[in-house]
């Protein structure tokens, strides 16, 4: 986020301990962003990430944090060993609220891929076993720049930035500068 041009907005990271909710990823993000706006007392941007295995009907999905804590990356990989279908997708849902009581806006980015034997030690927890479609390397084997060019998080952020620019243009009557 720090590398993204968010002008005219100022983005500041605030570490808020939000409840880990159960349910649909979009509903979870809506509830989290509303709770964060109440806690902070202002505009917030919240991220919620899912990793969904086709063979397991979309699980672990939004519960990936607990599955990682319980099983580790090797355990995630082993879960799919009995199945022929190793396909998966990573999903990032960014939720924005302009403040307490405001209707949250959601921006969803996905990256399709597959689960493979863990390899690579950079990146986020399950990056070592997720190979994006069209790539031969796992997220954990890529540089941050390479990963960010195709990641679910980058795709959600692109949608957010586009929405901010459209909103700025619609309210000011002046087109914002484009990179």
PDB file of C-alpha atoms in Angstrom:
ATOM      1  CA  UNK A   1       0.000   0.000   0.000  1.00  0.00           C
ATOM      2  CA  UNK A   2       2.863   2.364   0.780  1.00  0.00           C
ATOM      3  CA  UNK A   3       4.086   2.135  -2.831  1.00  0.00           C
ATOM      4  CA  UNK A   4       0.672   2.934  -4.326  1.00  0.00           C
ATOM      5  CA  UNK A   5      -0.190   6.463  -5.372  1.00  0.00           C
ATOM      6  CA  UNK A   6      -3.243   7.154  -3.223  1.00  0.00           C
ATOM      7  CA  UNK A   7      -3.232  10.935  -3.717  1.00  0.00           C
ATOM      8  CA  UNK A   8      -5.041  12.987  -2.664  1.00  0.00           C
ATOM      9  CA  UNK A   9      -5.563  10.578   0.240  1.00  0.00           C
ATOM     10  CA  UNK A  10      -3.202  10.029   3.158  1.00  0.00           C
ATOM     11  CA  UNK A  11      -2.958   6.397   4.260  1.00  0.00           C
ATOM     12  CA  UNK A  12      -1.782   5.540   7.762  1.00  0.00           C
ATOM     13  CA  UNK A  13      -1.454   2.005   9.173  1.00  0.00           C
ATOM     14  CA  UNK A  14      -3.296   1.536  12.468  1.00  0.00           C
ATOM     15  CA  UNK A  15      -3.002  -1.871  14.084  1.00  0.00           C
ATOM     16  CA  UNK A  16      -6.487  -2.733  15.364  1.00  0.00           C
ATOM     17  CA  UNK A  17      -7.324  -6.137  16.825  1.00  0.00           C
ATOM     18  CA  UNK A  18     -10.598  -7.025  15.102  1.00  0.00           C
ATOM     19  CA  UNK A  19     -12.705 -10.069  15.878  1.00  0.00           C
ATOM     20  CA  UNK A  20     -12.185 -13.096  13.645  1.00  0.00           C
ATOM     21  CA  UNK A  21     -15.690 -13.707  12.353  1.00  0.00           C
ATOM     22  CA  UNK A  22     -17.288 -16.677  10.623  1.00  0.00           C
ATOM     23  CA  UNK A  23     -19.297 -16.690   7.425  1.00  0.00           C
ATOM     24  CA  UNK A  24     -19.055 -15.532   3.834  1.00  0.00           C
ATOM     25  CA  UNK A  25     -15.833 -13.598   3.054  1.00  0.00           C
ATOM     26  CA  UNK A  26     -17.758 -10.502   1.923  1.00  0.00           C
ATOM     27  CA  UNK A  27     -19.970 -10.456   5.017  1.00  0.00           C
ATOM     28  CA  UNK A  28     -16.915 -10.960   7.227  1.00  0.00           C
ATOM     29  CA  UNK A  29     -15.162  -7.987   5.630  1.00  0.00           C
ATOM     30  CA  UNK A  30     -18.281  -5.794   5.899  1.00  0.00           C
ATOM     31  CA  UNK A  31     -18.528  -6.534   9.615  1.00  0.00           C
ATOM     32  CA  UNK A  32     -14.790  -5.989  10.184  1.00  0.00           C
ATOM     33  CA  UNK A  33     -14.687  -2.664   8.380  1.00  0.00           C
ATOM     34  CA  UNK A  34     -17.737  -1.418  10.317  1.00  0.00           C
ATOM     35  CA  UNK A  35     -16.115  -2.480  13.617  1.00  0.00           C
ATOM     36  CA  UNK A  36     -12.813  -0.831  12.660  1.00  0.00           C
ATOM     37  CA  UNK A  37     -14.541   2.442  11.736  1.00  0.00           C
ATOM     38  CA  UNK A  38     -16.215   2.468  15.159  1.00  0.00           C
ATOM     39  CA  UNK A  39     -12.912   1.708  16.943  1.00  0.00           C
ATOM     40  CA  UNK A  40     -10.913   4.312  15.037  1.00  0.00           C
ATOM     41  CA  UNK A  41     -13.700   6.876  14.834  1.00  0.00           C
ATOM     42  CA  UNK A  42     -13.002   7.664  11.193  1.00  0.00           C
ATOM     43  CA  UNK A  43     -12.327   6.351   7.724  1.00  0.00           C
ATOM     44  CA  UNK A  44     -10.737   2.906   7.521  1.00  0.00           C
ATOM     45  CA  UNK A  45      -9.513   0.347   5.039  1.00  0.00           C
ATOM     46  CA  UNK A  46      -9.592  -3.296   6.169  1.00  0.00           C
ATOM     47  CA  UNK A  47      -8.173  -6.334   4.403  1.00  0.00           C
ATOM     48  CA  UNK A  48      -9.415  -9.894   4.707  1.00  0.00           C
ATOM     49  CA  UNK A  49      -7.700 -12.728   2.849  1.00  0.00           C
ATOM     50  CA  UNK A  50      -8.991 -16.173   1.877  1.00  0.00           C
ATOM     51  CA  UNK A  51      -7.300 -19.209   0.360  1.00  0.00           C
ATOM     52  CA  UNK A  52      -9.844 -21.533  -1.234  1.00  0.00           C
ATOM     53  CA  UNK A  53      -9.229 -25.136  -2.334  1.00  0.00           C
ATOM     54  CA  UNK A  54     -11.572 -26.407  -5.052  1.00  0.00           C
ATOM     55  CA  UNK A  55     -11.370 -30.022  -3.812  1.00  0.00           C
ATOM     56  CA  UNK A  56     -12.518 -28.901  -0.346  1.00  0.00           C
ATOM     57  CA  UNK A  57     -15.483 -26.860  -1.568  1.00  0.00           C
ATOM     58  CA  UNK A  58     -13.720 -23.537  -1.058  1.00  0.00           C
ATOM     59  CA  UNK A  59     -12.288 -24.259   2.372  1.00  0.00           C
ATOM     60  CA  UNK A  60     -10.291 -23.099   4.230  1.00  0.00           C
ATOM     61  CA  UNK A  61     -11.448 -19.805   2.683  1.00  0.00           C
ATOM     62  CA  UNK A  62     -11.601 -16.982   5.234  1.00  0.00           C
ATOM     63  CA  UNK A  63     -10.441 -19.391   7.956  1.00  0.00           C
ATOM     64  CA  UNK A  64      -6.965 -19.736   6.452  1.00  0.00           C
ATOM     65  CA  UNK A  65      -5.353 -18.014   9.433  1.00  0.00           C
ATOM     66  CA  UNK A  66      -6.479 -20.754  11.827  1.00  0.00           C
ATOM     67  CA  UNK A  67      -5.713 -23.560   9.392  1.00  0.00           C
ATOM     68  CA  UNK A  68      -2.186 -22.179   8.979  1.00  0.00           C
ATOM     69  CA  UNK A  69      -1.744 -21.943  12.741  1.00  0.00           C
ATOM     70  CA  UNK A  70      -3.002 -25.502  13.238  1.00  0.00           C
ATOM     71  CA  UNK A  71      -1.441 -27.252  10.225  1.00  0.00           C
ATOM     72  CA  UNK A  72       1.352 -25.084   8.879  1.00  0.00           C
ATOM     73  CA  UNK A  73       2.129 -24.811   5.187  1.00  0.00           C
ATOM     74  CA  UNK A  74       3.163 -28.466   4.906  1.00  0.00           C
ATOM     75  CA  UNK A  75      -0.124 -29.544   6.484  1.00  0.00           C
ATOM     76  CA  UNK A  76      -2.116 -27.434   4.016  1.00  0.00           C
ATOM     77  CA  UNK A  77      -0.336 -29.170   1.165  1.00  0.00           C
ATOM     78  CA  UNK A  78      -0.937 -32.616   2.668  1.00  0.00           C
ATOM     79  CA  UNK A  79      -4.676 -31.942   2.956  1.00  0.00           C
ATOM     80  CA  UNK A  80      -4.936 -32.124  -0.826  1.00  0.00           C
ATOM     81  CA  UNK A  81      -2.818 -35.243  -1.317  1.00  0.00           C
ATOM     82  CA  UNK A  82      -5.871 -37.571  -1.566  1.00  0.00           C
ATOM     83  CA  UNK A  83      -7.425 -35.349  -4.248  1.00  0.00           C
ATOM     84  CA  UNK A  84      -6.565 -35.122  -7.927  1.00  0.00           C
ATOM     85  CA  UNK A  85      -7.740 -31.503  -8.090  1.00  0.00           C
ATOM     86  CA  UNK A  86      -5.098 -29.219  -6.569  1.00  0.00           C
ATOM     87  CA  UNK A  87      -6.625 -25.988  -7.912  1.00  0.00           C
ATOM     88  CA  UNK A  88      -7.158 -23.078  -5.567  1.00  0.00           C
ATOM     89  CA  UNK A  89      -7.612 -19.349  -5.558  1.00  0.00           C
ATOM     90  CA  UNK A  90      -6.419 -16.592  -3.296  1.00  0.00           C
ATOM     91  CA  UNK A  91      -8.878 -13.807  -2.588  1.00  0.00           C
ATOM     92  CA  UNK A  92      -8.313 -10.427  -1.002  1.00  0.00           C
ATOM     93  CA  UNK A  93     -11.301  -8.365   0.075  1.00  0.00           C
ATOM     94  CA  UNK A  94     -10.573  -4.739   0.894  1.00  0.00           C
ATOM     95  CA  UNK A  95     -13.320  -2.985   2.796  1.00  0.00           C
ATOM     96  CA  UNK A  96     -13.502   0.803   2.948  1.00  0.00           C
ATOM     97  CA  UNK A  97     -15.677   2.858   5.256  1.00  0.00           C
ATOM     98  CA  UNK A  98     -15.695   6.644   5.359  1.00  0.00           C
ATOM     99  CA  UNK A  99     -16.459   6.449   9.080  1.00  0.00           C
ATOM    100  CA  UNK A 100     -18.745   5.062  11.773  1.00  0.00           C
ATOM    101  CA  UNK A 101     -22.218   4.227  10.428  1.00  0.00           C
ATOM    102  CA  UNK A 102     -21.212   4.588   6.764  1.00  0.00           C
ATOM    103  CA  UNK A 103     -22.013   1.830   4.285  1.00  0.00           C
ATOM    104  CA  UNK A 104     -18.812  -0.130   3.582  1.00  0.00           C
ATOM    105  CA  UNK A 105     -17.541  -0.489   0.013  1.00  0.00           C
ATOM    106  CA  UNK A 106     -15.835  -3.756  -0.911  1.00  0.00           C
ATOM    107  CA  UNK A 107     -13.142  -4.419  -3.501  1.00  0.00           C
ATOM    108  CA  UNK A 108     -12.325  -8.055  -4.309  1.00  0.00           C
ATOM    109  CA  UNK A 109      -9.211  -9.306  -6.069  1.00  0.00           C
ATOM    110  CA  UNK A 110      -8.524 -12.944  -6.870  1.00  0.00           C
ATOM    111  CA  UNK A 111      -5.600 -14.952  -8.192  1.00  0.00           C
ATOM    112  CA  UNK A 112      -6.268 -18.447  -9.510  1.00  0.00           C
ATOM    113  CA  UNK A 113      -3.620 -21.089  -9.006  1.00  0.00           C
ATOM    114  CA  UNK A 114      -2.807 -24.449  -7.491  1.00  0.00           C
ATOM    115  CA  UNK A 115      -1.350 -25.942  -4.337  1.00  0.00           C
ATOM    116  CA  UNK A 116       2.039 -27.672  -4.566  1.00  0.00           C
ATOM    117  CA  UNK A 117       4.769 -29.054  -2.310  1.00  0.00           C
ATOM    118  CA  UNK A 118       5.993 -26.081  -0.226  1.00  0.00           C
ATOM    119  CA  UNK A 119       9.152 -24.403  -1.466  1.00  0.00           C
ATOM    120  CA  UNK A 120      10.578 -20.928  -1.013  1.00  0.00           C
ATOM    121  CA  UNK A 121      10.811 -18.950   2.175  1.00  0.00           C
ATOM    122  CA  UNK A 122       9.788 -15.424   1.327  1.00  0.00           C
ATOM    123  CA  UNK A 123       6.335 -13.967   1.541  1.00  0.00           C
ATOM    124  CA  UNK A 124       3.292 -14.705   3.658  1.00  0.00           C
ATOM    125  CA  UNK A 125       2.542 -18.044   5.395  1.00  0.00           C
ATOM    126  CA  UNK A 126       1.021 -20.074   2.567  1.00  0.00           C
ATOM    127  CA  UNK A 127       2.998 -18.339  -0.198  1.00  0.00           C
ATOM    128  CA  UNK A 128       5.386 -21.317  -0.156  1.00  0.00           C
ATOM    129  CA  UNK A 129       2.708 -23.678  -1.560  1.00  0.00           C
ATOM    130  CA  UNK A 130       0.618 -21.440  -3.876  1.00  0.00           C
ATOM    131  CA  UNK A 131       1.532 -21.350  -7.589  1.00  0.00           C
ATOM    132  CA  UNK A 132      -0.432 -18.716  -9.529  1.00  0.00           C
ATOM    133  CA  UNK A 133      -1.849 -19.833 -12.876  1.00  0.00           C
ATOM    134  CA  UNK A 134       0.567 -19.083 -15.713  1.00  0.00           C
ATOM    135  CA  UNK A 135       3.580 -19.181 -13.388  1.00  0.00           C
ATOM    136  CA  UNK A 136       6.078 -21.917 -12.599  1.00  0.00           C
ATOM    137  CA  UNK A 137       7.100 -20.465  -9.231  1.00  0.00           C
ATOM    138  CA  UNK A 138       5.243 -20.230  -5.966  1.00  0.00           C
ATOM    139  CA  UNK A 139       4.478 -16.826  -4.451  1.00  0.00           C
ATOM    140  CA  UNK A 140       7.162 -17.653  -1.853  1.00  0.00           C
ATOM    141  CA  UNK A 141       9.789 -17.946  -4.596  1.00  0.00           C
ATOM    142  CA  UNK A 142       8.994 -14.560  -6.135  1.00  0.00           C
ATOM    143  CA  UNK A 143      10.309 -11.151  -5.218  1.00  0.00           C
ATOM    144  CA  UNK A 144       7.765  -8.839  -3.620  1.00  0.00           C
ATOM    145  CA  UNK A 145       7.647  -6.830  -6.844  1.00  0.00           C
ATOM    146  CA  UNK A 146       6.928  -9.938  -8.959  1.00  0.00           C
ATOM    147  CA  UNK A 147       4.257 -11.165  -6.552  1.00  0.00           C
ATOM    148  CA  UNK A 148       2.594  -7.757  -6.306  1.00  0.00           C
ATOM    149  CA  UNK A 149       2.264  -7.599 -10.095  1.00  0.00           C
ATOM    150  CA  UNK A 150      -0.156 -10.577 -10.059  1.00  0.00           C
ATOM    151  CA  UNK A 151      -1.398 -10.946  -6.493  1.00  0.00           C
ATOM    152  CA  UNK A 152      -4.965 -10.964  -5.265  1.00  0.00           C
ATOM    153  CA  UNK A 153      -4.093  -8.061  -2.948  1.00  0.00           C
ATOM    154  CA  UNK A 154      -2.724  -5.943  -5.794  1.00  0.00           C
ATOM    155  CA  UNK A 155      -5.850  -6.613  -7.849  1.00  0.00           C
ATOM    156  CA  UNK A 156      -8.139  -5.539  -4.996  1.00  0.00           C
ATOM    157  CA  UNK A 157      -6.002  -2.445  -4.429  1.00  0.00           C
ATOM    158  CA  UNK A 158      -6.217  -1.540  -8.133  1.00  0.00           C
ATOM    159  CA  UNK A 159     -10.015  -1.605  -7.870  1.00  0.00           C
ATOM    160  CA  UNK A 160      -9.924   0.591  -4.763  1.00  0.00           C
ATOM    161  CA  UNK A 161      -7.597   3.128  -6.378  1.00  0.00           C
ATOM    162  CA  UNK A 162      -9.766   3.228  -9.532  1.00  0.00           C
ATOM    163  CA  UNK A 163     -12.851   3.830  -7.385  1.00  0.00           C
ATOM    164  CA  UNK A 164     -11.117   6.636  -5.478  1.00  0.00           C
ATOM    165  CA  UNK A 165     -10.104   8.296  -8.734  1.00  0.00           C
ATOM    166  CA  UNK A 166     -13.622   7.977 -10.171  1.00  0.00           C
ATOM    167  CA  UNK A 167     -15.102   9.432  -6.999  1.00  0.00           C
ATOM    168  CA  UNK A 168     -12.623  12.320  -6.980  1.00  0.00           C
ATOM    169  CA  UNK A 169     -13.398  13.067 -10.629  1.00  0.00           C
ATOM    170  CA  UNK A 170     -17.166  12.870 -10.112  1.00  0.00           C
ATOM    171  CA  UNK A 171     -17.149  15.192  -7.094  1.00  0.00           C
ATOM    172  CA  UNK A 172     -14.629  17.738  -8.339  1.00  0.00           C
ATOM    173  CA  UNK A 173     -15.409  17.846 -12.037  1.00  0.00           C
ATOM    174  CA  UNK A 174     -11.656  17.665 -12.670  1.00  0.00           C
ATOM    175  CA  UNK A 175      -9.946  14.505 -13.793  1.00  0.00           C
ATOM    176  CA  UNK A 176      -7.206  13.476 -11.341  1.00  0.00           C
ATOM    177  CA  UNK A 177      -3.722  12.902 -12.682  1.00  0.00           C
ATOM    178  CA  UNK A 178      -3.105   9.359 -13.849  1.00  0.00           C
ATOM    179  CA  UNK A 179       0.189   7.520 -13.420  1.00  0.00           C
TER     180      UNK A 179
END
